[in-house]
GROMACS .gro file of N, CA and C in nm:
model
  459
    1MET      N    1   6.294   2.986  -0.697
    1MET     CA    2   6.126   2.872  -0.680
    1MET      C    3   6.034   2.986  -0.716
    2PRO      N    4   5.980   2.929  -0.793
    2PRO     CA    5   5.839   3.054  -0.796
    2PRO      C    6   5.729   2.919  -0.690
    3GLN      N    7   5.673   3.083  -0.651
    3GLN     CA    8   5.558   3.013  -0.543
    3GLN      C    9   5.426   3.035  -0.609
    4LEU      N   10   5.348   2.896  -0.599
    4LEU     CA   11   5.224   2.885  -0.631
    4LEU      C   12   5.125   3.016  -0.526
    5PRO      N   13   5.002   3.018  -0.618
    5PRO     CA   14   4.959   3.134  -0.543
    5PRO      C   15   4.860   3.035  -0.472
    6LEU      N   16   4.836   3.069  -0.349
    6LEU     CA   17   4.697   2.987  -0.249
    6LEU      C   18   4.588   3.079  -0.299
    7ASN      N   19   4.508   2.979  -0.329
    7ASN     CA   20   4.351   3.041  -0.392
    7ASN      C   21   4.313   2.921  -0.326
    8LEU      N   22   4.183   2.962  -0.212
    8LEU     CA   23   4.115   2.865  -0.126
    8LEU      C   24   3.998   2.815  -0.202
    9GLU      N   25   3.959   2.890  -0.299
    9GLU     CA   26   3.851   2.849  -0.320
    9GLU      C   27   3.859   2.740  -0.447
   10SER      N   28   3.977   2.751  -0.492
   10SER     CA   29   4.009   2.657  -0.584
   10SER      C   30   4.055   2.524  -0.559
   11TYR      N   31   4.052   2.500  -0.427
   11TYR     CA   32   4.088   2.365  -0.357
   11TYR      C   33   3.937   2.376  -0.278
   12LEU      N   34   3.847   2.447  -0.237
   12LEU     CA   35   3.758   2.401  -0.146
   12LEU      C   36   3.629   2.342  -0.220
   13LEU      N   37   3.595   2.404  -0.315
   13LEU     CA   38   3.511   2.323  -0.405
   13LEU      C   39   3.527   2.192  -0.483
   14PRO      N   40   3.627   2.127  -0.494
   14PRO     CA   41   3.679   1.984  -0.545
   14PRO      C   42   3.674   1.923  -0.415
   15LEU      N   43   3.705   1.957  -0.285
   15LEU     CA   44   3.710   1.882  -0.168
   15LEU      C   45   3.548   1.866  -0.111
   16ILE      N   46   3.493   1.950  -0.104
   16ILE     CA   47   3.323   1.952  -0.107
   16ILE      C   48   3.308   1.835  -0.153
   17GLY      N   49   3.308   1.859  -0.303
   17GLY     CA   50   3.250   1.759  -0.401
   17GLY      C   51   3.301   1.615  -0.378
   18LEU      N   52   3.429   1.611  -0.328
   18LEU     CA   53   3.464   1.487  -0.276
   18LEU      C   54   3.401   1.421  -0.176
   19MET      N   55   3.353   1.535  -0.095
   19MET     CA   56   3.304   1.463   0.066
   19MET      C   57   3.149   1.425   0.035
   20VAL      N   58   3.086   1.504  -0.045
   20VAL     CA   59   2.969   1.476  -0.066
   20VAL      C   60   2.907   1.359  -0.167
   21ALA      N   61   3.032   1.330  -0.263
   21ALA     CA   62   3.012   1.189  -0.337
   21ALA      C   63   3.068   1.107  -0.220
   22GLY      N   64   3.152   1.095  -0.141
   22GLY     CA   65   3.141   1.005  -0.035
   22GLY      C   66   3.036   0.958   0.047
   23LEU      N   67   2.991   1.062   0.083
   23LEU     CA   68   2.884   1.043   0.135
   23LEU      C   69   2.762   0.969   0.122
   24ILE      N   70   2.719   1.007  -0.059
   24ILE     CA   71   2.630   0.976  -0.135
   24ILE      C   72   2.660   0.788  -0.147
   25LEU      N   73   2.787   0.797  -0.158
   25LEU     CA   74   2.856   0.630  -0.207
   25LEU      C   75   2.825   0.550  -0.054
   26MET      N   76   2.839   0.569   0.061
   26MET     CA   77   2.819   0.545   0.201
   26MET      C   78   2.697   0.521   0.193
   27VAL      N   79   2.614   0.587   0.178
   27VAL     CA   80   2.452   0.572   0.155
   27VAL      C   81   2.404   0.472   0.076
   28LEU      N   82   2.466   0.477  -0.023
   28LEU     CA   83   2.452   0.347  -0.135
   28LEU      C   84   2.490   0.233  -0.100
   29VAL      N   85   2.593   0.173  -0.055
   29VAL     CA   86   2.649   0.051   0.005
   29VAL      C   87   2.573   0.056   0.092
   30SER      N   88   2.538   0.131   0.211
   30SER     CA   89   2.452   0.058   0.309
   30SER      C   90   2.343   0.034   0.277
   31ARG      N   91   2.263   0.092   0.187
   31ARG     CA   92   2.123   0.033   0.144
   31ARG      C   93   2.152  -0.081   0.041
   32ALA      N   94   2.264  -0.074   0.002
   32ALA     CA   95   2.290  -0.220  -0.109
   32ALA      C   96   2.271  -0.358  -0.015
   33ARG      N   97   2.377  -0.324   0.102
   33ARG     CA   98   2.390  -0.432   0.159
   33ARG      C   99   2.245  -0.463   0.252
   34ARG      N  100   2.174  -0.368   0.271
   34ARG     CA  101   2.028  -0.424   0.347
   34ARG      C  102   1.984  -0.493   0.275
   35TRP      N  103   1.954  -0.444   0.153
   35TRP     CA  104   1.855  -0.493   0.067
   35TRP      C  105   1.920  -0.660   0.033
   36LEU      N  106   2.019  -0.673   0.004
   36LEU     CA  107   2.084  -0.804   0.003
   36LEU      C  108   2.072  -0.907   0.104
   37LYS      N  109   2.101  -0.855   0.210
   37LYS     CA  110   2.084  -0.940   0.357
   37LYS      C  111   1.925  -0.960   0.324
   38VAL      N  112   1.871  -0.896   0.316
   38VAL     CA  113   1.690  -0.922   0.328
   38VAL      C  114   1.643  -1.042   0.211
   39ASN      N  115   1.691  -0.991   0.058
   39ASN     CA  116   1.657  -1.057  -0.034
   39ASN      C  117   1.715  -1.207  -0.022
   40TRP      N  118   1.870  -1.209   0.024
   40TRP     CA  119   1.939  -1.344   0.032
   40TRP      C  120   1.855  -1.400   0.105
   41ALA      N  121   1.815  -1.376   0.260
   41ALA     CA  122   1.713  -1.494   0.374
   41ALA      C  123   1.607  -1.501   0.286
   42ARG      N  124   1.539  -1.411   0.236
   42ARG     CA  125   1.403  -1.426   0.155
   42ARG      C  126   1.427  -1.572   0.053
   43ARG      N  127   1.533  -1.554  -0.026
   43ARG     CA  128   1.564  -1.703  -0.115
   43ARG      C  129   1.642  -1.801  -0.072
   44GLN      N  130   1.709  -1.772   0.015
   44GLN     CA  131   1.750  -1.889   0.118
   44GLN      C  132   1.696  -1.984   0.146
   45HIS      N  133   1.626  -1.916   0.235
   45HIS     CA  134   1.492  -1.998   0.286
   45HIS      C  135   1.343  -1.984   0.256
   46GLY      N  136   1.344  -1.962   0.126
   46GLY     CA  137   1.200  -2.023   0.054
   46GLY      C  138   1.065  -1.960   0.149
   47LEU      N  139   1.078  -1.829   0.179
   47LEU     CA  140   0.997  -1.776   0.259
   47LEU      C  141   0.899  -1.728   0.120
   48ASN      N  142   0.780  -1.761   0.152
   48ASN     CA  143   0.651  -1.724   0.070
   48ASN      C  144   0.622  -1.585   0.119
   49LEU      N  145   0.656  -1.495   0.004
   49LEU     CA  146   0.665  -1.319   0.061
   49LEU      C  147   0.470  -1.283   0.102
   50GLU      N  148   0.381  -1.349  -0.032
   50GLU     CA  149   0.282  -1.323  -0.018
   50GLU      C  150   0.181  -1.364   0.068
   51GLU      N  151   0.247  -1.537   0.114
   51GLU     CA  152   0.167  -1.565   0.232
   51GLU      C  153   0.189  -1.496   0.353
   52MET      N  154   0.302  -1.484   0.375
   52MET     CA  155   0.381  -1.394   0.521
   52MET      C  156   0.256  -1.231   0.519
   53ARG      N  157   0.264  -1.195   0.377
   53ARG     CA  158   0.194  -1.083   0.399
   53ARG      C  159   0.021  -1.086   0.411
   54GLU      N  160  -0.023  -1.183   0.375
   54GLU     CA  161  -0.167  -1.233   0.408
   54GLU      C  162  -0.196  -1.290   0.560
   55ARG      N  163  -0.080  -1.373   0.626
   55ARG     CA  164  -0.090  -1.381   0.736
   55ARG      C  165  -0.096  -1.255   0.861
   56TRP      N  166   0.030  -1.140   0.816
   56TRP     CA  167   0.032  -1.032   0.866
   56TRP      C  168  -0.095  -0.950   0.868
   57LYS      N  169  -0.192  -0.947   0.776
   57LYS     CA  170  -0.295  -0.903   0.743
   57LYS      C  171  -0.412  -0.947   0.844
   58ARG      N  172  -0.399  -1.077   0.862
   58ARG     CA  173  -0.485  -1.132   0.972
   58ARG      C  174  -0.458  -1.078   1.099
   59ILE      N  175  -0.366  -1.072   1.097
   59ILE     CA  176  -0.314  -1.040   1.273
   59ILE      C  177  -0.359  -0.891   1.232
   60GLU      N  178  -0.298  -0.780   1.155
   60GLU     CA  179  -0.379  -0.653   1.165
   60GLU      C  180  -0.527  -0.649   1.172
   61ARG      N  181  -0.590  -0.726   1.109
   61ARG     CA  182  -0.763  -0.748   1.145
   61ARG      C  183  -0.795  -0.780   1.272
   62LEU      N  184  -0.722  -0.840   1.335
   62LEU     CA  185  -0.743  -0.895   1.459
   62LEU      C  186  -0.761  -0.814   1.550
   63ALA      N  187  -0.639  -0.725   1.525
   63ALA     CA  188  -0.602  -0.616   1.657
   63ALA      C  189  -0.681  -0.509   1.644
   64GLY      N  190  -0.745  -0.506   1.507
   64GLY     CA  191  -0.847  -0.426   1.485
   64GLY      C  192  -0.963  -0.409   1.518
   65SER      N  193  -1.022  -0.543   1.587
   65SER     CA  194  -1.151  -0.557   1.608
   65SER      C  195  -1.191  -0.509   1.733
   66PRO      N  196  -1.296  -0.444   1.695
   66PRO     CA  197  -1.361  -0.391   1.856
   66PRO      C  198  -1.340  -0.507   1.993
   67GLU      N  199  -1.342  -0.598   1.968
   67GLU     CA  200  -1.318  -0.715   2.086
   67GLU      C  201  -1.192  -0.670   2.140
   68HIS      N  202  -1.227  -0.728   2.287
   68HIS     CA  203  -1.079  -0.719   2.365
   68HIS      C  204  -1.005  -0.833   2.320
   69GLU      N  205  -1.044  -0.929   2.319
   69GLU     CA  206  -0.979  -1.053   2.299
   69GLU      C  207  -0.873  -1.023   2.157
   70GLY      N  208  -0.920  -0.963   2.089
   70GLY     CA  209  -0.839  -0.931   1.955
   70GLY      C  210  -0.713  -0.902   1.963
   71ASP      N  211  -0.665  -0.826   2.031
   71ASP     CA  212  -0.556  -0.758   2.055
   71ASP      C  213  -0.463  -0.891   2.139
   72ARG      N  214  -0.550  -0.980   2.210
   72ARG     CA  215  -0.468  -1.095   2.250
   72ARG      C  216  -0.419  -1.176   2.117
   73LEU      N  217  -0.517  -1.233   2.106
   73LEU     CA  218  -0.512  -1.324   1.951
   73LEU      C  219  -0.393  -1.290   1.886
   74ALA      N  220  -0.406  -1.124   1.835
   74ALA     CA  221  -0.286  -1.096   1.749
   74ALA      C  222  -0.172  -1.120   1.812
   75ILE      N  223  -0.156  -1.065   1.896
   75ILE     CA  224   0.006  -1.078   1.984
   75ILE      C  225   0.040  -1.243   1.945
   76ILE      N  226  -0.054  -1.300   2.000
   76ILE     CA  227  -0.010  -1.456   2.024
   76ILE      C  228  -0.013  -1.478   1.834
   77GLU      N  229  -0.067  -1.456   1.734
   77GLU     CA  230  -0.088  -1.509   1.589
   77GLU      C  231   0.079  -1.420   1.554
   78ALA      N  232   0.080  -1.288   1.620
   78ALA     CA  233   0.233  -1.252   1.542
   78ALA      C  234   0.318  -1.340   1.598
   79ASP      N  235   0.351  -1.372   1.719
   79ASP     CA  236   0.444  -1.452   1.791
   79ASP      C  237   0.469  -1.579   1.722
   80LYS      N  238   0.351  -1.658   1.700
   80LYS     CA  239   0.353  -1.775   1.625
   80LYS      C  240   0.431  -1.736   1.489
   81LEU      N  241   0.384  -1.643   1.417
   81LEU     CA  242   0.476  -1.617   1.261
   81LEU      C  243   0.601  -1.618   1.256
   82LEU      N  244   0.643  -1.504   1.386
   82LEU     CA  245   0.797  -1.499   1.389
   82LEU      C  246   0.825  -1.619   1.384
   83ASP      N  247   0.813  -1.707   1.499
   83ASP     CA  248   0.867  -1.866   1.529
   83ASP      C  249   0.870  -1.935   1.391
   84PHE      N  250   0.757  -1.937   1.306
   84PHE     CA  251   0.754  -2.049   1.201
   84PHE      C  252   0.878  -1.946   1.109
   85VAL      N  253   0.900  -1.811   1.069
   85VAL     CA  254   0.992  -1.748   1.010
   85VAL      C  255   1.172  -1.781   1.056
   86PHE      N  256   1.121  -1.808   1.180
   86PHE     CA  257   1.276  -1.847   1.249
   86PHE      C  258   1.272  -1.995   1.234
   87LYS      N  259   1.211  -2.088   1.232
   87LYS     CA  260   1.221  -2.227   1.190
   87LYS      C  261   1.242  -2.249   1.041
   88GLN      N  262   1.190  -2.160   0.967
   88GLN     CA  263   1.158  -2.155   0.839
   88GLN      C  264   1.367  -2.137   0.805
   89MET      N  265   1.400  -2.002   0.877
   89MET     CA  266   1.546  -2.017   0.869
   89MET      C  267   1.660  -2.104   0.938
   90HIS      N  268   1.570  -2.189   0.976
   90HIS     CA  269   1.661  -2.319   1.019
   90HIS      C  270   1.776  -2.263   1.158
   91ILE      N  271   1.706  -2.129   1.235
   91ILE     CA  272   1.739  -2.105   1.346
   91ILE      C  273   1.740  -2.210   1.468
   92PRO      N  274   1.861  -2.240   1.505
   92PRO     CA  275   1.837  -2.363   1.586
   92PRO      C  276   1.782  -2.304   1.738
   93GLY      N  277   1.699  -2.422   1.781
   93GLY     CA  278   1.678  -2.430   1.936
   93GLY      C  279   1.545  -2.462   1.956
   94ASP      N  280   1.509  -2.558   2.060
   94ASP     CA  281   1.393  -2.612   2.107
   94ASP      C  282   1.303  -2.535   2.115
   95THR      N  283   1.311  -2.431   2.170
   95THR     CA  284   1.221  -2.317   2.218
   95THR      C  285   1.203  -2.160   2.160
   96PHE      N  286   1.091  -2.109   2.134
   96PHE     CA  287   1.093  -1.982   2.067
   96PHE      C  288   1.190  -1.884   2.131
   97ALA      N  289   1.201  -1.877   2.260
   97ALA     CA  290   1.287  -1.808   2.373
   97ALA      C  291   1.455  -1.852   2.273
   98ILE      N  292   1.474  -1.939   2.297
   98ILE     CA  293   1.622  -1.995   2.301
   98ILE      C  294   1.670  -1.958   2.112
   99ARG      N  295   1.548  -1.976   2.018
   99ARG     CA  296   1.552  -1.932   1.886
   99ARG      C  297   1.599  -1.804   1.894
  100ILE      N  298   1.537  -1.705   1.953
  100ILE     CA  299   1.511  -1.550   1.938
  100ILE      C  300   1.639  -1.544   1.999
  101LYS      N  301   1.718  -1.585   2.098
  101LYS     CA  302   1.848  -1.555   2.168
  101LYS      C  303   1.945  -1.563   2.073
  102PHE      N  304   1.948  -1.712   2.019
  102PHE     CA  305   2.064  -1.723   1.892
  102PHE      C  306   2.024  -1.614   1.765
  103ALA      N  307   1.892  -1.578   1.725
  103ALA     CA  308   1.884  -1.508   1.615
  103ALA      C  309   1.954  -1.363   1.659
  104GLN      N  310   1.968  -1.306   1.782
  104GLN     CA  311   1.981  -1.192   1.807
  104GLN      C  312   2.149  -1.168   1.789
  105SER      N  313   2.203  -1.307   1.815
  105SER     CA  314   2.339  -1.295   1.782
  105SER      C  315   2.370  -1.220   1.622
  106LYS      N  316   2.283  -1.276   1.549
  106LYS     CA  317   2.340  -1.248   1.381
  106LYS      C  318   2.270  -1.086   1.344
  107TYR      N  319   2.103  -1.089   1.435
  107TYR     CA  320   2.047  -0.980   1.403
  107TYR      C  321   2.013  -0.898   1.527
  108PHE      N  322   2.078  -0.750   1.583
  108PHE     CA  323   2.132  -0.719   1.720
  108PHE      C  324   1.961  -0.675   1.728
  109GLN      N  325   1.926  -0.605   1.634
  109GLN     CA  326   1.777  -0.540   1.656
  109GLN      C  327   1.701  -0.628   1.682
  110LEU      N  328   1.671  -0.743   1.713
  110LEU     CA  329   1.576  -0.811   1.731
  110LEU      C  330   1.550  -0.802   1.909
  111LYS      N  331   1.633  -0.746   1.933
  111LYS     CA  332   1.631  -0.740   2.105
  111LYS      C  333   1.508  -0.681   2.165
  112ARG      N  334   1.433  -0.592   2.109
  112ARG     CA  335   1.302  -0.571   2.154
  112ARG      C  336   1.201  -0.638   2.159
  113VAL      N  337   1.182  -0.770   2.039
  113VAL     CA  338   1.118  -0.829   2.049
  113VAL      C  339   1.104  -0.958   2.143
  114ARG      N  340   1.202  -0.926   2.199
  114ARG     CA  341   1.202  -1.053   2.340
  114ARG      C  342   1.113  -1.015   2.419
  115TRP      N  343   1.080  -0.859   2.445
  115TRP     CA  344   0.986  -0.770   2.537
  115TRP      C  345   0.844  -0.847   2.470
  116ALA      N  346   0.843  -0.848   2.336
  116ALA     CA  347   0.689  -0.867   2.296
  116ALA      C  348   0.640  -1.028   2.320
  117HIS      N  349   0.781  -1.079   2.278
  117HIS     CA  350   0.738  -1.230   2.352
  117HIS      C  351   0.718  -1.251   2.482
  118GLU      N  352   0.746  -1.196   2.570
  118GLU     CA  353   0.754  -1.213   2.717
  118GLU      C  354   0.572  -1.125   2.743
  119LEU      N  355   0.543  -1.069   2.688
  119LEU     CA  356   0.434  -1.005   2.696
  119LEU      C  357   0.317  -1.156   2.635
  120ARG      N  358   0.374  -1.189   2.521
  120ARG     CA  359   0.292  -1.313   2.483
  120ARG      C  360   0.233  -1.415   2.601
  121ASN      N  361   0.407  -1.438   2.623
  121ASN     CA  362   0.361  -1.566   2.741
  121ASN      C  363   0.288  -1.540   2.878
  122LYS      N  364   0.299  -1.408   2.915
  122LYS     CA  365   0.196  -1.341   3.013
  122LYS      C  366   0.095  -1.345   2.991
  123LEU      N  367   0.012  -1.329   2.860
  123LEU     CA  368  -0.110  -1.358   2.806
  123LEU      C  369  -0.129  -1.483   2.811
  124VAL      N  370  -0.084  -1.551   2.804
  124VAL     CA  371  -0.096  -1.716   2.774
  124VAL      C  372  -0.093  -1.768   2.899
  125HIS      N  373   0.008  -1.742   2.981
  125HIS     CA  374   0.016  -1.813   3.119
  125HIS      C  375  -0.025  -1.764   3.245
  126GLU      N  376  -0.066  -1.640   3.240
  126GLU     CA  377  -0.128  -1.546   3.336
  126GLU      C  378  -0.295  -1.533   3.318
  127PRO      N  379  -0.363  -1.599   3.363
  127PRO     CA  380  -0.487  -1.588   3.345
  127PRO      C  381  -0.541  -1.425   3.394
  128ASP      N  382  -0.501  -1.359   3.476
  128ASP     CA  383  -0.554  -1.222   3.510
  128ASP      C  384  -0.485  -1.117   3.493
  129PHE      N  385  -0.370  -1.153   3.388
  129PHE     CA  386  -0.317  -1.045   3.320
  129PHE      C  387  -0.403  -0.978   3.234
  130ILE      N  388  -0.389  -0.831   3.265
  130ILE     CA  389  -0.472  -0.745   3.191
  130ILE      C  390  -0.359  -0.661   3.079
  131LEU      N  391  -0.441  -0.655   2.959
  131LEU     CA  392  -0.345  -0.599   2.877
  131LEU      C  393  -0.397  -0.488   2.833
  132ARG      N  394  -0.319  -0.377   2.798
  132ARG     CA  395  -0.362  -0.244   2.749
  132ARG      C  396  -0.343  -0.236   2.639
  133SER      N  397  -0.411  -0.158   2.543
  133SER     CA  398  -0.399  -0.146   2.450
  133SER      C  399  -0.307  -0.063   2.365
  134ALA      N  400  -0.220   0.046   2.460
  134ALA     CA  401  -0.055   0.080   2.410
  134ALA      C  402  -0.004  -0.051   2.431
  135GLN      N  403   0.014  -0.143   2.514
  135GLN     CA  404   0.115  -0.241   2.494
  135GLN      C  405   0.083  -0.347   2.370
  136ALA      N  406  -0.024  -0.367   2.367
  136ALA     CA  407  -0.074  -0.456   2.230
  136ALA      C  408  -0.015  -0.398   2.097
  137HIS      N  409  -0.062  -0.255   2.106
  137HIS     CA  410   0.015  -0.162   1.989
  137HIS      C  411   0.190  -0.185   1.994
  138SER      N  412   0.242  -0.171   2.091
  138SER     CA  413   0.380  -0.178   2.076
  138SER      C  414   0.435  -0.281   2.096
  139ALA      N  415   0.359  -0.416   2.119
  139ALA     CA  416   0.443  -0.529   2.109
  139ALA      C  417   0.401  -0.607   1.948
  140LEU      N  418   0.282  -0.552   1.892
  140LEU     CA  419   0.269  -0.560   1.741
  140LEU      C  420   0.372  -0.513   1.650
  141LYS      N  421   0.402  -0.403   1.668
  141LYS     CA  422   0.489  -0.291   1.624
  141LYS      C  423   0.659  -0.377   1.605
  142GLU      N  424   0.684  -0.395   1.718
  142GLU     CA  425   0.821  -0.507   1.730
  142GLU      C  426   0.800  -0.592   1.670
  143PHE      N  427   0.702  -0.690   1.670
  143PHE     CA  428   0.716  -0.827   1.581
  143PHE      C  429   0.697  -0.789   1.444
  144TYR      N  430   0.626  -0.659   1.373
  144TYR     CA  431   0.644  -0.622   1.278
  144TYR      C  432   0.791  -0.590   1.223
  145LYS      N  433   0.859  -0.499   1.295
  145LYS     CA  434   0.972  -0.449   1.279
  145LYS      C  435   1.097  -0.586   1.238
  146ALA      N  436   1.052  -0.687   1.367
  146ALA     CA  437   1.152  -0.801   1.323
  146ALA      C  438   1.137  -0.894   1.216
  147LEU      N  439   0.986  -0.900   1.158
  147LEU     CA  440   0.963  -0.947   1.033
  147LEU      C  441   1.052  -0.903   0.913
  148ARG      N  442   1.012  -0.780   0.957
  148ARG     CA  443   1.077  -0.677   0.788
  148ARG      C  444   1.197  -0.694   0.808
  149LEU      N  445   1.264  -0.686   0.944
  149LEU     CA  446   1.415  -0.714   0.939
  149LEU      C  447   1.438  -0.844   0.865
  150LEU      N  448   1.401  -0.960   0.918
  150LEU     CA  449   1.437  -1.079   0.851
  150LEU      C  450   1.402  -1.122   0.699
  151GLY      N  451   1.336  -1.032   0.636
  151GLY     CA  452   1.280  -1.051   0.505
  151GLY      C  453   1.144  -1.101   0.489
  152ALA      N  454   1.074  -1.129   0.596
  152ALA     CA  455   0.935  -1.206   0.563
  152ALA      C  456   0.850  -1.139   0.534
  153LEU      N  457   0.880  -0.982   0.544
  153LEU     CA  458   0.719  -0.899   0.488
  153LEU      C  459   0.819  -0.809   0.415
   0.00000   0.00000   0.00000
């Protein structure tokens, strides 16, 4: 029986090529799935992207205003916008808190936005609550991430 020469380089280069091609394919499939999920939700629930963006710009202007109340109002408006999106998506529940719990079962990343909603509740229900600028910034960031995840922005 003739022996085949073991030339490591002749096997290594195609193997590396296959690994790189597999990695690229995985990234492309992941991005395609994310794009389909977002765009499917947007089309299925009839979200007007321009209206959503305009409402978010108003929220950013409120947050950027020099008045202290601007941050408070921005958080309240962001909370209302996310609740509007949940309702448009027909997420069940009588209250925002129930809707967000239900939505978390489908979108696990919404876990952090519950904190932002709880901050909003403190702003509305506790008259002596003092909102720090860093808290407001973090809450608005979470609302923004949630709206992007749901395809509303």
